[in-house]
Amino acid sequence: MKKKFRVLSFLLVFVLLLASCKSAVNGTFEGKARGHNGEVVLDVSFENSKIKKVTLKESVETDDVGKIAIEKLLEKVNSGNYNLDEITGATYSSKAFINALADAIQKAGLDYKKILNNNLKLNEKYEVKEINVDVVVVGSGGAGLISAIKAKEAGANVVVLEKLPLIGGNTLISGAEYAAPMNWLQEKENISDSIELFKKDVEKAGGDKELIDVLAKNALDGAKWLKDDIKVEWMDELMFFGGHSVKRSLIPKGQSGKELINKLHAKTEELGIEILTETNAYELIVKDNVVTGVKAKTKNGELIVNAKSVILTTGGFGANKKMLNDNDKEIDDKILSTNSPGSTGDGIKMAQKIGADVVDLDKIQLYPVCDVETGKLLYTGDTRLVGGAILVNKEGNRFVEELGTRREISLGIKYQTDSIAYQIWDEDSMQKSKILPTHEIEYNNLIEGKKLCKVNSIDEMAEFFGIDKNNLKETIKKFNEDSENGKDTLFNLRRLGFKIEKAPFYCLKAVPAVHHTMGGLRINKDANVLDKNGNIIKGLYAAGETTGGIHGNNRLGSVSITDITVFGIIAGINAAKNK
C-alpha cells in the first residue's frame, strides 16, 4: 500500500511539474495603445514567463518629445527595470508605452500588475558632483540654445542644464514664426516696412521702449543669423499676425518650432556644447554679491556648477497654476495651458531669491481655441482667423465677437456652460484656410477623439455635441443674413463676407488656455538682470520668456521668437566676456 502511495505521489508531482512547464510563457506578443499622435505598438518577447526583450514596432509620436520618451522607457525596461513612470513633458507618449506593454503582458496570459508594480528600485548612491565652466545656461529652449551657441562662439566653455528629459521648451511646440521688418520676403513682395513701424506696433502694448528699440534694430540680423549660420529653413511666404501694421512674419519649414530647435541643437553638437538633461537647477550661487554658479538636482544626487556667468532661459510660468492664479485671479482650473510642462517660473523664482526685480507678472496672455484635454493650441482652429468661423455655446448661441482680443474671447468662453465653446465653419472656409494637409495629423486626431466633427447637416452637428438644435439653426440663419447684409447685428464682427451654408460642416470643441506670460525678470539692453534698485546683478543674465518688460500688456504674434533670438544673442555674447 505504501509503495503504491509513493508511486501515485511521484506521478502527481510529475504531472504538476509537466503542467508547470506547459504553462510557462514563451514567444512574442504584440501590445497596442493610443498615444498623442496615433498608436504605439510593441513586440514583447517572453522566455519562461519573463520578459526577454521589448521592441518598438510602430509609433508616430513626435520626434523631439514622444520619441525620446519612448526610447528612454525602452532602455529602462530592456535593462530589467519595470518601474515605469510617466516622463515629464511626454505624458501621452509614456502612458501609451506603458499601456502597450501591459496589453502585451495580458495577451501572454500574465498579470501585468504584478510584473510592472512589484519590482524594487535599486538603491542608488547619492552623489554630489562639481564642475567648472565659463558660462552655464539654465534652460534649453530657443533662448537657451541661442545664448549657449553665441557664448561658445565667443570663446567661452559652456554647459546647458535642462530639467526635462528633452530639450526645446515652448519654442519646440510653437509655430515659431519670426517678425522681422524689411526682411527678404518683404522685398520680394514689395511690402513697405521699417524699424520705426515695427517699434510702433510693439510699443502699443506699453512695453519698455529701450528694450523694444534693441529688439527692432536687431530683429532682421537675428533672422539672417538663423538662416545663414544656423541653417534654419524659412518658407517662401509670410504670415500677417494681428497687431502688426504689415505682413512681416517669417514662417519656418513645417510651420513648427521643431525646425528651429533641431537646427540649433545640431549647431550645439557641432560646437561641442554639453547639454545635461534631467538636471533641475534650483539655486543660484552668490559670492561677494556676484552670481558664480548654480546648484541642480540630478537623478542620482546633486550637481554644483561653478561659472563666471549664469544665463537664465527657463521660460515663463505658464504651466505653474499657483503662480498664474497669484498674479491673475481670472486664471483658475477652468483655464488650461498651451505651455511646456517645464514652464514653471524656475528662473524667475531663483533670481527673486537673490534680490532680482520683476516686471509685469500680472500680464498673462490667453489663447481661446485649445484642446479640451491637454490645453494644446489647435492650428485647426485657425479657420476662425483665415476662412471665417463663428463661436457658439452649449445653448447654440453666439456670445462674443470671434475676432476680438484673445483675452476677451478666452474669458467669454470661460463663463459659458462647461467653459467650452464650439467653433463652426463650412467647406468654403475650410478650403480658404488651407488647414489640410499641413495640420493633417492634428485634424485626424481631433476627429478620432470626437473633439471635431465633419457632418452633412446642422442637425447632425447639434446631435454630435449635444448643442441646442433649434437655437443653433436660428443662430446660423441670423449670422448668414447679417453677413449677406455686411453688418453683424450681435457683436459687430469686424470681418464678414463668409457664411455657414456649404456642406460638409465642421464643429470644433475648444477651451481657453494660458499661452504666454509677458512678465518676468527685469533686464537692461545688455540682458543683465537688475535688482530692485535698478542695479546690475553681476554675473547674471536672462533672455526669452524668463524676462519681462518687452511685450507690455499683450505680446504680438511672432514677436516672441524675435525676442528670444535677439536677446539670446546679446546674453550669450555678454556672458562670455566674463570668461
PDB file of N, CA and C in Angstrom, residues 379-418:
ATOM      1  N   TYR A 379      -4.158  74.317 -34.232  1.00  0.00           N
ATOM      2  CA  TYR A 379      -3.988  75.023 -35.500  1.00  0.00           C
ATOM      3  C   TYR A 379      -5.192  74.826 -36.408  1.00  0.00           C
ATOM      4  N   THR A 380      -5.956  73.764 -36.188  1.00  0.00           N
ATOM      5  CA  THR A 380      -7.187  73.572 -36.943  1.00  0.00           C
ATOM      6  C   THR A 380      -8.141  74.734 -36.694  1.00  0.00           C
ATOM      7  N   GLY A 381      -8.050  75.327 -35.503  1.00  0.00           N
ATOM      8  CA  GLY A 381      -8.906  76.460 -35.162  1.00  0.00           C
ATOM      9  C   GLY A 381      -8.579  77.736 -35.915  1.00  0.00           C
ATOM     10  N   ASP A 382      -7.486  77.739 -36.695  1.00  0.00           N
ATOM     11  CA  ASP A 382      -7.128  78.936 -37.458  1.00  0.00           C
ATOM     12  C   ASP A 382      -8.133  79.262 -38.555  1.00  0.00           C
ATOM     13  N   THR A 383      -9.069  78.370 -38.785  1.00  0.00           N
ATOM     14  CA  THR A 383     -10.142  78.687 -39.739  1.00  0.00           C
ATOM     15  C   THR A 383     -10.888  79.955 -39.304  1.00  0.00           C
ATOM     16  N   ARG A 384     -10.938  80.192 -38.006  1.00  0.00           N
ATOM     17  CA  ARG A 384     -11.589  81.406 -37.489  1.00  0.00           C
ATOM     18  C   ARG A 384     -10.872  82.662 -37.962  1.00  0.00           C
ATOM     19  N   LEU A 385      -9.548  82.567 -38.124  1.00  0.00           N
ATOM     20  CA  LEU A 385      -8.734  83.724 -38.470  1.00  0.00           C
ATOM     21  C   LEU A 385      -8.559  83.897 -39.972  1.00  0.00           C
ATOM     22  N   VAL A 386      -8.694  82.826 -40.723  1.00  0.00           N
ATOM     23  CA  VAL A 386      -8.411  82.889 -42.161  1.00  0.00           C
ATOM     24  C   VAL A 386      -9.694  82.787 -42.989  1.00  0.00           C
ATOM     25  N   GLY A 387     -10.345  81.640 -42.947  1.00  0.00           N
ATOM     26  CA  GLY A 387     -11.546  81.458 -43.755  1.00  0.00           C
ATOM     27  C   GLY A 387     -12.785  82.084 -43.148  1.00  0.00           C
ATOM     28  N   GLY A 388     -12.855  82.067 -41.798  1.00  0.00           N
ATOM     29  CA  GLY A 388     -14.014  82.594 -41.095  1.00  0.00           C
ATOM     30  C   GLY A 388     -14.795  81.506 -40.383  1.00  0.00           C
ATOM     31  N   ALA A 389     -15.161  81.754 -39.122  1.00  0.00           N
ATOM     32  CA  ALA A 389     -15.931  80.793 -38.327  1.00  0.00           C
ATOM     33  C   ALA A 389     -16.638  81.550 -37.214  1.00  0.00           C
ATOM     34  N   ILE A 390     -17.661  80.925 -36.657  1.00  0.00           N
ATOM     35  CA  ILE A 390     -18.350  81.526 -35.516  1.00  0.00           C
ATOM     36  C   ILE A 390     -18.163  80.639 -34.290  1.00  0.00           C
ATOM     37  N   LEU A 391     -18.351  81.233 -33.122  1.00  0.00           N
ATOM     38  CA  LEU A 391     -18.269  80.512 -31.858  1.00  0.00           C
ATOM     39  C   LEU A 391     -19.633  80.513 -31.193  1.00  0.00           C
ATOM     40  N   VAL A 392     -20.066  79.337 -30.747  1.00  0.00           N
ATOM     41  CA  VAL A 392     -21.344  79.231 -30.032  1.00  0.00           C
ATOM     42  C   VAL A 392     -21.118  78.479 -28.728  1.00  0.00           C
ATOM     43  N   ASN A 393     -22.094  78.567 -27.824  1.00  0.00           N
ATOM     44  CA  ASN A 393     -22.033  77.821 -26.576  1.00  0.00           C
ATOM     45  C   ASN A 393     -22.929  76.589 -26.645  1.00  0.00           C
ATOM     46  N   LYS A 394     -23.053  75.901 -25.536  1.00  0.00           N
ATOM     47  CA  LYS A 394     -23.850  74.670 -25.484  1.00  0.00           C
ATOM     48  C   LYS A 394     -25.308  74.936 -25.841  1.00  0.00           C
ATOM     49  N   GLU A 395     -25.755  76.166 -25.576  1.00  0.00           N
ATOM     50  CA  GLU A 395     -27.139  76.540 -25.868  1.00  0.00           C
ATOM     51  C   GLU A 395     -27.353  76.913 -27.333  1.00  0.00           C
ATOM     52  N   GLY A 396     -26.253  76.905 -28.105  1.00  0.00           N
ATOM     53  CA  GLY A 396     -26.373  77.196 -29.532  1.00  0.00           C
ATOM     54  C   GLY A 396     -26.335  78.673 -29.868  1.00  0.00           C
ATOM     55  N   ASN A 397     -25.916  79.503 -28.927  1.00  0.00           N
ATOM     56  CA  ASN A 397     -25.904  80.949 -29.143  1.00  0.00           C
ATOM     57  C   ASN A 397     -24.476  81.482 -29.261  1.00  0.00           C
ATOM     58  N   ARG A 398     -24.286  82.494 -30.121  1.00  0.00           N
ATOM     59  CA  ARG A 398     -23.018  83.225 -30.131  1.00  0.00           C
ATOM     60  C   ARG A 398     -22.932  84.055 -28.847  1.00  0.00           C
ATOM     61  N   PHE A 399     -21.693  84.328 -28.387  1.00  0.00           N
ATOM     62  CA  PHE A 399     -21.560  85.037 -27.114  1.00  0.00           C
ATOM     63  C   PHE A 399     -20.428  86.061 -27.103  1.00  0.00           C
ATOM     64  N   VAL A 400     -19.700  86.186 -28.234  1.00  0.00           N
ATOM     65  CA  VAL A 400     -18.552  87.095 -28.268  1.00  0.00           C
ATOM     66  C   VAL A 400     -18.215  87.395 -29.726  1.00  0.00           C
ATOM     67  N   GLU A 401     -17.503  88.510 -29.944  1.00  0.00           N
ATOM     68  CA  GLU A 401     -17.008  88.757 -31.300  1.00  0.00           C
ATOM     69  C   GLU A 401     -15.854  87.811 -31.571  1.00  0.00           C
ATOM     70  N   GLU A 402     -15.948  87.049 -32.636  1.00  0.00           N
ATOM     71  CA  GLU A 402     -14.985  85.989 -32.919  1.00  0.00           C
ATOM     72  C   GLU A 402     -13.582  86.500 -33.265  1.00  0.00           C
ATOM     73  N   LEU A 403     -13.447  87.785 -33.565  1.00  0.00           N
ATOM     74  CA  LEU A 403     -12.136  88.368 -33.839  1.00  0.00           C
ATOM     75  C   LEU A 403     -11.766  89.427 -32.802  1.00  0.00           C
ATOM     76  N   GLY A 404     -12.328  89.296 -31.606  1.00  0.00           N
ATOM     77  CA  GLY A 404     -11.946  90.163 -30.504  1.00  0.00           C
ATOM     78  C   GLY A 404     -10.550  89.790 -30.023  1.00  0.00           C
ATOM     79  N   THR A 405     -10.089  90.394 -28.938  1.00  0.00           N
ATOM     80  CA  THR A 405      -8.772  90.043 -28.411  1.00  0.00           C
ATOM     81  C   THR A 405      -8.787  88.613 -27.879  1.00  0.00           C
ATOM     82  N   ARG A 406      -7.611  88.007 -27.810  1.00  0.00           N
ATOM     83  CA  ARG A 406      -7.521  86.637 -27.304  1.00  0.00           C
ATOM     84  C   ARG A 406      -8.099  86.537 -25.891  1.00  0.00           C
ATOM     85  N   ARG A 407      -7.815  87.531 -25.071  1.00  0.00           N
ATOM     86  CA  ARG A 407      -8.291  87.502 -23.688  1.00  0.00           C
ATOM     87  C   ARG A 407      -9.811  87.646 -23.638  1.00  0.00           C
ATOM     88  N   GLU A 408     -10.344  88.561 -24.430  1.00  0.00           N
ATOM     89  CA  GLU A 408     -11.792  88.775 -24.456  1.00  0.00           C
ATOM     90  C   GLU A 408     -12.533  87.492 -24.829  1.00  0.00           C
ATOM     91  N   ILE A 409     -12.054  86.831 -25.879  1.00  0.00           N
ATOM     92  CA  ILE A 409     -12.703  85.589 -26.315  1.00  0.00           C
ATOM     93  C   ILE A 409     -12.505  84.491 -25.277  1.00  0.00           C
ATOM     94  N   SER A 410     -11.294  84.384 -24.746  1.00  0.00           N
ATOM     95  CA  SER A 410     -10.983  83.330 -23.772  1.00  0.00           C
ATOM     96  C   SER A 410     -11.855  83.428 -22.530  1.00  0.00           C
ATOM     97  N   LEU A 411     -11.980  84.641 -21.986  1.00  0.00           N
ATOM     98  CA  LEU A 411     -12.817  84.808 -20.791  1.00  0.00           C
ATOM     99  C   LEU A 411     -14.290  84.654 -21.132  1.00  0.00           C
ATOM    100  N   GLY A 412     -14.647  85.017 -22.361  1.00  0.00           N
ATOM    101  CA  GLY A 412     -16.019  84.772 -22.800  1.00  0.00           C
ATOM    102  C   GLY A 412     -16.356  83.298 -22.772  1.00  0.00           C
ATOM    103  N   ILE A 413     -15.424  82.474 -23.245  1.00  0.00           N
ATOM    104  CA  ILE A 413     -15.617  81.019 -23.241  1.00  0.00           C
ATOM    105  C   ILE A 413     -15.681  80.491 -21.812  1.00  0.00           C
ATOM    106  N   LYS A 414     -14.804  81.005 -20.967  1.00  0.00           N
ATOM    107  CA  LYS A 414     -14.722  80.523 -19.595  1.00  0.00           C
ATOM    108  C   LYS A 414     -16.079  80.572 -18.896  1.00  0.00           C
ATOM    109  N   TYR A 415     -16.874  81.591 -19.170  1.00  0.00           N
ATOM    110  CA  TYR A 415     -18.136  81.765 -18.458  1.00  0.00           C
ATOM    111  C   TYR A 415     -19.340  81.169 -19.188  1.00  0.00           C
ATOM    112  N   GLN A 416     -19.093  80.337 -20.192  1.00  0.00           N
ATOM    113  CA  GLN A 416     -20.174  79.594 -20.830  1.00  0.00           C
ATOM    114  C   GLN A 416     -20.366  78.248 -20.123  1.00  0.00           C
ATOM    115  N   THR A 417     -21.417  77.544 -20.451  1.00  0.00           N
ATOM    116  CA  THR A 417     -21.669  76.223 -19.877  1.00  0.00           C
ATOM    117  C   THR A 417     -20.473  75.307 -20.102  1.00  0.00           C
ATOM    118  N   ASP A 418     -20.001  74.691 -19.046  1.00  0.00           N
ATOM    119  CA  ASP A 418     -18.845  73.778 -19.067  1.00  0.00           C
ATOM    120  C   ASP A 418     -17.551  74.474 -19.476  1.00  0.00           C
TER     121      ASP A 418
END
